[in-house]
């Protein structure tokens, strides 16, 4: 049921996708922040200002995590990672064995590199159910 599985899927999201810093929420006692101002931040190579946490993460090697799971879980993770409304996952369709790539930048920005891509399969191998 939703009461049993809801916390479980949210725990999975937080384990693999949640970022250490909430870049949308201002720090305690401060006004609203935008991309032009982050307390304690340093300019990046392109002139953008990034937080100290993001700067440290950018120096680390890239990390790839492979999750093999049901399309409903993937749709939930994509909707949550892109901060879409909860009902948005119902408008996403994917084939079996599709590859989804979610990219999380050191700044905390999230983008969808691919969703349910089946380019690695022959046409006769593509199935929906």
Short mmCIF file of N, CA and C in Angstrom, two decimals:
data_model
loop_
_atom_site.label_atom_id
_atom_site.label_comp_id
_atom_site.label_asym_id
_atom_site.label_seq_id
_atom_site.Cartn_x
_atom_site.Cartn_y
_atom_site.Cartn_z
N UNK A 1 0.83 -1.18 0.00
CA UNK A 1 0.00 0.00 0.00
C UNK A 1 0.88 1.25 0.00
N UNK A 2 0.27 2.38 -0.27
CA UNK A 2 1.01 3.65 -0.32
C UNK A 2 1.61 4.00 1.03
N UNK A 3 0.92 3.64 2.12
CA UNK A 3 1.44 3.94 3.45
C UNK A 3 2.70 3.13 3.76
N UNK A 4 2.80 1.93 3.18
CA UNK A 4 3.97 1.09 3.41
C UNK A 4 5.09 1.41 2.43
N UNK A 5 4.74 1.56 1.15
CA UNK A 5 5.75 1.73 0.11
C UNK A 5 6.20 3.17 -0.06
N UNK A 6 5.36 4.15 0.31
CA UNK A 6 5.73 5.56 0.16
C UNK A 6 7.02 5.92 0.88
N UNK A 7 7.12 5.61 2.18
CA UNK A 7 8.37 5.91 2.89
C UNK A 7 9.57 5.15 2.34
N UNK A 8 9.33 3.96 1.84
CA UNK A 8 10.42 3.14 1.31
C UNK A 8 11.01 3.74 0.04
N UNK A 9 10.15 4.19 -0.88
CA UNK A 9 10.65 4.77 -2.12
C UNK A 9 11.29 6.13 -1.85
N UNK A 10 10.76 6.88 -0.90
CA UNK A 10 11.36 8.17 -0.53
C UNK A 10 12.74 7.96 0.09
N UNK A 11 12.89 6.91 0.89
CA UNK A 11 14.20 6.60 1.47
C UNK A 11 15.21 6.26 0.37
N UNK A 12 14.76 5.54 -0.65
CA UNK A 12 15.63 5.23 -1.79
C UNK A 12 16.06 6.49 -2.51
N UNK A 13 15.11 7.41 -2.72
CA UNK A 13 15.45 8.67 -3.37
C UNK A 13 16.49 9.43 -2.56
N UNK A 14 16.26 9.54 -1.26
CA UNK A 14 17.18 10.30 -0.41
C UNK A 14 18.56 9.65 -0.36
N UNK A 15 18.61 8.34 -0.45
CA UNK A 15 19.90 7.65 -0.41
C UNK A 15 20.72 7.93 -1.66
N UNK A 16 20.08 7.93 -2.84
CA UNK A 16 20.83 8.03 -4.08
C UNK A 16 20.81 9.41 -4.73
N UNK A 17 19.83 10.25 -4.43
CA UNK A 17 19.69 11.51 -5.17
C UNK A 17 19.75 12.76 -4.32
N UNK A 18 19.41 12.69 -3.06
CA UNK A 18 19.33 13.90 -2.25
C UNK A 18 20.72 14.51 -2.10
N UNK A 19 20.77 15.84 -2.14
CA UNK A 19 22.01 16.56 -2.01
C UNK A 19 22.19 17.03 -0.57
N UNK A 20 23.45 17.23 -0.17
CA UNK A 20 23.74 17.66 1.20
C UNK A 20 23.20 19.05 1.50
N UNK A 21 23.16 19.91 0.49
CA UNK A 21 22.77 21.29 0.69
C UNK A 21 21.48 21.56 -0.07
N UNK A 22 20.54 22.19 0.60
CA UNK A 22 19.31 22.61 -0.06
C UNK A 22 19.55 24.01 -0.61
N UNK A 23 19.80 24.11 -1.91
CA UNK A 23 20.16 25.38 -2.53
C UNK A 23 18.96 26.30 -2.71
N UNK A 24 17.76 25.81 -2.48
CA UNK A 24 16.58 26.64 -2.62
C UNK A 24 16.18 27.31 -1.31
N UNK A 25 16.61 26.77 -0.21
CA UNK A 25 16.22 27.28 1.11
C UNK A 25 17.32 28.20 1.64
N UNK A 26 16.99 29.44 1.98
CA UNK A 26 18.01 30.35 2.52
C UNK A 26 18.48 29.88 3.89
N UNK A 27 19.71 30.23 4.20
CA UNK A 27 20.27 29.87 5.51
C UNK A 27 19.51 30.61 6.60
N UNK A 28 19.58 30.08 7.82
CA UNK A 28 18.87 30.67 8.95
C UNK A 28 19.26 32.14 9.13
N UNK A 29 18.26 33.03 9.23
CA UNK A 29 18.51 34.44 9.48
C UNK A 29 18.90 35.24 8.26
N UNK A 30 18.85 34.64 7.07
CA UNK A 30 19.21 35.38 5.86
C UNK A 30 17.99 35.51 4.96
N UNK A 31 18.06 36.49 4.07
CA UNK A 31 16.99 36.69 3.10
C UNK A 31 17.06 35.66 1.98
N UNK A 32 16.26 35.86 0.96
CA UNK A 32 16.25 34.95 -0.19
C UNK A 32 17.58 35.02 -0.94
N UNK A 33 18.07 33.91 -1.38
CA UNK A 33 19.30 33.84 -2.16
C UNK A 33 18.96 33.53 -3.61
N UNK A 34 19.81 33.98 -4.50
CA UNK A 34 19.66 33.60 -5.90
C UNK A 34 21.01 33.11 -6.38
N UNK A 35 21.12 32.80 -7.67
CA UNK A 35 22.36 32.25 -8.21
C UNK A 35 23.53 33.24 -8.13
N UNK A 36 23.24 34.53 -7.99
CA UNK A 36 24.30 35.53 -7.97
C UNK A 36 24.96 35.66 -6.60
N UNK A 37 24.35 35.13 -5.55
CA UNK A 37 24.91 35.30 -4.21
C UNK A 37 24.75 34.04 -3.38
N UNK A 38 25.87 33.52 -2.94
CA UNK A 38 25.88 32.40 -2.01
C UNK A 38 26.91 32.74 -0.94
N UNK A 39 26.52 32.79 0.35
CA UNK A 39 27.47 33.16 1.40
C UNK A 39 28.69 32.25 1.40
N UNK A 40 29.87 32.84 1.48
CA UNK A 40 31.11 32.07 1.55
C UNK A 40 31.52 31.43 0.25
N UNK A 41 30.88 31.81 -0.85
CA UNK A 41 31.16 31.19 -2.14
C UNK A 41 32.33 31.86 -2.83
N UNK A 42 32.92 31.13 -3.76
CA UNK A 42 34.01 31.67 -4.56
C UNK A 42 33.64 31.58 -6.03
N UNK A 43 34.12 32.53 -6.85
CA UNK A 43 33.79 32.49 -8.28
C UNK A 43 34.39 31.24 -8.93
N UNK A 44 33.62 30.60 -9.79
CA UNK A 44 34.10 29.44 -10.55
C UNK A 44 34.80 29.95 -11.80
N UNK A 45 35.37 29.04 -12.58
CA UNK A 45 36.11 29.41 -13.78
C UNK A 45 35.26 30.24 -14.74
N UNK A 46 34.00 29.91 -14.88
CA UNK A 46 33.12 30.63 -15.80
C UNK A 46 32.55 31.90 -15.20
N UNK A 47 32.98 32.27 -14.00
CA UNK A 47 32.47 33.47 -13.37
C UNK A 47 31.24 33.22 -12.52
N UNK A 48 30.71 32.01 -12.53
CA UNK A 48 29.56 31.69 -11.69
C UNK A 48 30.01 31.54 -10.25
N UNK A 49 29.14 31.84 -9.33
CA UNK A 49 29.45 31.71 -7.92
C UNK A 49 28.88 30.38 -7.43
N UNK A 50 29.74 29.57 -6.80
CA UNK A 50 29.28 28.28 -6.28
C UNK A 50 29.63 28.20 -4.81
N UNK A 51 28.91 27.37 -4.09
CA UNK A 51 29.13 27.23 -2.65
C UNK A 51 30.43 26.48 -2.38
N UNK A 52 30.98 26.60 -1.17
CA UNK A 52 32.19 25.84 -0.83
C UNK A 52 31.99 24.33 -0.95
N UNK A 53 30.78 23.85 -0.61
CA UNK A 53 30.50 22.42 -0.73
C UNK A 53 30.57 21.97 -2.19
N UNK A 54 30.00 22.80 -3.08
CA UNK A 54 29.99 22.47 -4.51
C UNK A 54 31.41 22.53 -5.07
N UNK A 55 32.20 23.49 -4.63
CA UNK A 55 33.59 23.59 -5.09
C UNK A 55 34.39 22.35 -4.69
N UNK A 56 34.18 21.88 -3.46
CA UNK A 56 34.88 20.68 -2.99
C UNK A 56 34.43 19.45 -3.78
N UNK A 57 33.14 19.36 -4.05
CA UNK A 57 32.61 18.21 -4.79
C UNK A 57 33.12 18.21 -6.22
N UNK A 58 33.32 19.39 -6.81
CA UNK A 58 33.78 19.48 -8.19
C UNK A 58 35.19 18.93 -8.34
N UNK A 59 35.97 18.94 -7.26
CA UNK A 59 37.34 18.43 -7.32
C UNK A 59 37.40 16.91 -7.25
N UNK A 60 36.32 16.27 -6.83
CA UNK A 60 36.28 14.82 -6.70
C UNK A 60 36.05 14.17 -8.05
N UNK A 61 36.35 12.90 -8.13
CA UNK A 61 36.05 12.14 -9.34
C UNK A 61 34.54 12.04 -9.52
N UNK A 62 34.13 11.85 -10.77
CA UNK A 62 32.71 11.65 -11.03
C UNK A 62 32.27 10.33 -10.43
N UNK A 63 31.03 10.27 -10.04
CA UNK A 63 30.49 9.06 -9.45
C UNK A 63 29.31 8.61 -10.30
N UNK A 64 29.29 7.34 -10.63
CA UNK A 64 28.18 6.76 -11.38
C UNK A 64 27.53 5.69 -10.52
N UNK A 65 26.23 5.76 -10.38
CA UNK A 65 25.48 4.77 -9.62
C UNK A 65 24.48 4.15 -10.57
N UNK A 66 24.49 2.84 -10.65
CA UNK A 66 23.56 2.12 -11.52
C UNK A 66 22.47 1.51 -10.66
N UNK A 67 21.23 1.87 -10.94
CA UNK A 67 20.08 1.31 -10.25
C UNK A 67 19.27 0.50 -11.25
N UNK A 68 18.93 -0.70 -10.91
CA UNK A 68 18.07 -1.54 -11.75
C UNK A 68 16.77 -1.70 -10.99
N UNK A 69 15.69 -1.12 -11.55
CA UNK A 69 14.43 -1.14 -10.82
C UNK A 69 13.25 -0.97 -11.79
N UNK A 70 12.07 -1.05 -11.25
CA UNK A 70 10.82 -0.94 -11.99
C UNK A 70 10.64 0.49 -12.52
N UNK A 71 9.99 0.63 -13.67
CA UNK A 71 9.79 1.93 -14.29
C UNK A 71 9.05 2.90 -13.37
N UNK A 72 8.14 2.41 -12.54
CA UNK A 72 7.44 3.32 -11.63
C UNK A 72 8.41 3.98 -10.65
N UNK A 73 9.40 3.22 -10.19
CA UNK A 73 10.41 3.78 -9.29
C UNK A 73 11.26 4.81 -10.03
N UNK A 74 11.63 4.50 -11.26
CA UNK A 74 12.43 5.43 -12.06
C UNK A 74 11.64 6.71 -12.30
N UNK A 75 10.38 6.59 -12.65
CA UNK A 75 9.56 7.79 -12.89
C UNK A 75 9.45 8.63 -11.62
N UNK A 76 9.29 8.00 -10.49
CA UNK A 76 9.23 8.72 -9.22
C UNK A 76 10.54 9.46 -8.96
N UNK A 77 11.67 8.76 -9.13
CA UNK A 77 12.97 9.38 -8.90
C UNK A 77 13.19 10.57 -9.84
N UNK A 78 12.83 10.42 -11.11
CA UNK A 78 12.99 11.51 -12.08
C UNK A 78 12.14 12.71 -11.67
N UNK A 79 10.89 12.48 -11.34
CA UNK A 79 10.00 13.58 -10.95
C UNK A 79 10.52 14.28 -9.70
N UNK A 80 10.97 13.53 -8.73
CA UNK A 80 11.49 14.13 -7.48
C UNK A 80 12.79 14.88 -7.73
N UNK A 81 13.69 14.29 -8.52
CA UNK A 81 14.99 14.92 -8.78
C UNK A 81 14.82 16.23 -9.55
N UNK A 82 13.85 16.28 -10.47
CA UNK A 82 13.62 17.49 -11.25
C UNK A 82 12.66 18.44 -10.54
N UNK A 83 12.23 18.08 -9.35
CA UNK A 83 11.31 18.89 -8.54
C UNK A 83 10.01 19.18 -9.28
N UNK A 84 9.49 18.16 -9.93
CA UNK A 84 8.20 18.27 -10.62
C UNK A 84 7.07 17.95 -9.65
N UNK A 85 5.85 18.37 -9.95
CA UNK A 85 4.74 18.00 -9.08
C UNK A 85 4.56 16.48 -9.05
N UNK A 86 4.08 15.94 -7.94
CA UNK A 86 3.97 14.48 -7.79
C UNK A 86 3.20 13.79 -8.91
N UNK A 87 2.16 14.43 -9.43
CA UNK A 87 1.37 13.78 -10.48
C UNK A 87 2.07 13.74 -11.84
N UNK A 88 3.21 14.41 -11.98
CA UNK A 88 3.93 14.45 -13.26
C UNK A 88 4.42 13.07 -13.67
N UNK A 89 4.72 12.20 -12.71
CA UNK A 89 5.24 10.88 -13.08
C UNK A 89 4.23 10.07 -13.89
N UNK A 90 2.95 10.39 -13.74
CA UNK A 90 1.92 9.67 -14.49
C UNK A 90 1.97 9.99 -15.99
N UNK A 91 2.63 11.09 -16.35
CA UNK A 91 2.72 11.49 -17.76
C UNK A 91 4.00 10.99 -18.42
N UNK A 92 4.78 10.21 -17.71
CA UNK A 92 6.03 9.67 -18.27
C UNK A 92 5.83 8.22 -18.66
N UNK A 93 6.27 7.88 -19.86
CA UNK A 93 6.15 6.51 -20.34
C UNK A 93 7.54 6.00 -20.68
N UNK A 94 7.83 4.77 -20.31
CA UNK A 94 9.11 4.18 -20.65
C UNK A 94 8.96 2.72 -21.01
N UNK A 95 9.82 2.27 -21.89
CA UNK A 95 9.83 0.87 -22.28
C UNK A 95 10.67 0.04 -21.31
N UNK A 96 10.46 -1.27 -21.35
CA UNK A 96 11.26 -2.17 -20.52
C UNK A 96 12.73 -2.07 -20.93
N UNK A 97 13.61 -2.15 -19.98
CA UNK A 97 15.06 -2.18 -20.18
C UNK A 97 15.61 -0.85 -20.69
N UNK A 98 14.87 0.24 -20.48
CA UNK A 98 15.35 1.56 -20.90
C UNK A 98 16.38 2.10 -19.93
N UNK A 99 17.22 2.98 -20.43
CA UNK A 99 18.27 3.59 -19.61
C UNK A 99 17.91 5.04 -19.36
N UNK A 100 17.93 5.42 -18.09
CA UNK A 100 17.65 6.80 -17.67
C UNK A 100 18.91 7.35 -17.02
N UNK A 101 19.28 8.57 -17.40
CA UNK A 101 20.46 9.22 -16.84
C UNK A 101 20.04 10.51 -16.17
N UNK A 102 20.29 10.61 -14.88
CA UNK A 102 20.04 11.82 -14.12
C UNK A 102 21.40 12.39 -13.73
N UNK A 103 21.63 13.64 -14.09
CA UNK A 103 22.91 14.28 -13.84
C UNK A 103 22.74 15.30 -12.72
N UNK A 104 23.53 15.13 -11.66
CA UNK A 104 23.52 16.07 -10.55
C UNK A 104 24.87 16.79 -10.54
N UNK A 105 24.83 18.08 -10.79
CA UNK A 105 26.04 18.91 -10.83
C UNK A 105 26.51 19.18 -9.40
N UNK A 106 27.79 19.53 -9.22
CA UNK A 106 28.28 19.88 -7.89
C UNK A 106 27.51 21.05 -7.27
N UNK A 107 26.93 21.90 -8.09
CA UNK A 107 26.16 23.04 -7.58
C UNK A 107 24.80 22.61 -7.06
N UNK A 108 24.40 21.35 -7.31
CA UNK A 108 23.09 20.88 -6.90
C UNK A 108 22.08 20.93 -8.03
N UNK A 109 22.42 21.54 -9.16
CA UNK A 109 21.51 21.57 -10.30
C UNK A 109 21.35 20.16 -10.86
N UNK A 110 20.13 19.82 -11.26
CA UNK A 110 19.82 18.49 -11.76
C UNK A 110 19.31 18.61 -13.19
N UNK A 111 19.77 17.72 -14.05
CA UNK A 111 19.25 17.67 -15.41
C UNK A 111 19.03 16.21 -15.80
N UNK A 112 18.16 16.04 -16.78
CA UNK A 112 17.83 14.70 -17.25
C UNK A 112 18.58 14.46 -18.55
N UNK A 113 19.58 13.57 -18.50
CA UNK A 113 20.40 13.28 -19.68
C UNK A 113 19.68 12.38 -20.66
N UNK A 114 18.95 11.41 -20.15
CA UNK A 114 18.18 10.48 -20.98
C UNK A 114 17.07 9.89 -20.13
N UNK A 115 15.95 9.56 -20.78
CA UNK A 115 14.85 8.94 -20.05
C UNK A 115 14.37 7.72 -20.83
N UNK A 116 14.49 6.56 -20.23
CA UNK A 116 14.00 5.29 -20.79
C UNK A 116 14.51 5.05 -22.20
N UNK A 117 15.75 5.40 -22.45
CA UNK A 117 16.37 5.25 -23.78
C UNK A 117 16.58 3.76 -24.07
N UNK A 118 16.09 3.31 -25.21
CA UNK A 118 16.23 1.91 -25.61
C UNK A 118 17.06 1.78 -26.88
N UNK A 119 17.92 2.74 -27.14
CA UNK A 119 18.77 2.71 -28.33
C UNK A 119 19.74 1.54 -28.36
N UNK A 120 19.99 0.92 -27.23
CA UNK A 120 20.90 -0.22 -27.15
C UNK A 120 20.20 -1.53 -27.53
N UNK A 121 18.89 -1.50 -27.75
CA UNK A 121 18.12 -2.70 -28.08
C UNK A 121 17.74 -2.71 -29.55
N UNK A 122 17.62 -3.90 -30.10
CA UNK A 122 17.07 -4.04 -31.45
C UNK A 122 15.56 -3.78 -31.38
N UNK A 123 14.97 -3.36 -32.47
CA UNK A 123 13.54 -3.02 -32.51
C UNK A 123 12.68 -4.16 -31.97
N UNK A 124 13.00 -5.39 -32.32
CA UNK A 124 12.16 -6.52 -31.87
C UNK A 124 12.32 -6.81 -30.38
N UNK A 125 13.32 -6.24 -29.75
CA UNK A 125 13.52 -6.44 -28.32
C UNK A 125 12.80 -5.38 -27.46
N UNK A 126 12.28 -4.34 -28.08
CA UNK A 126 11.63 -3.27 -27.33
C UNK A 126 10.21 -3.68 -26.96
N UNK A 127 9.92 -3.67 -25.66
CA UNK A 127 8.60 -4.03 -25.17
C UNK A 127 8.14 -3.00 -24.14
N UNK A 128 6.84 -2.92 -23.98
CA UNK A 128 6.29 -1.99 -23.01
C UNK A 128 5.81 -2.71 -21.76
N UNK A 129 5.19 -3.88 -21.92
CA UNK A 129 4.66 -4.59 -20.75
C UNK A 129 5.55 -5.74 -20.38
#
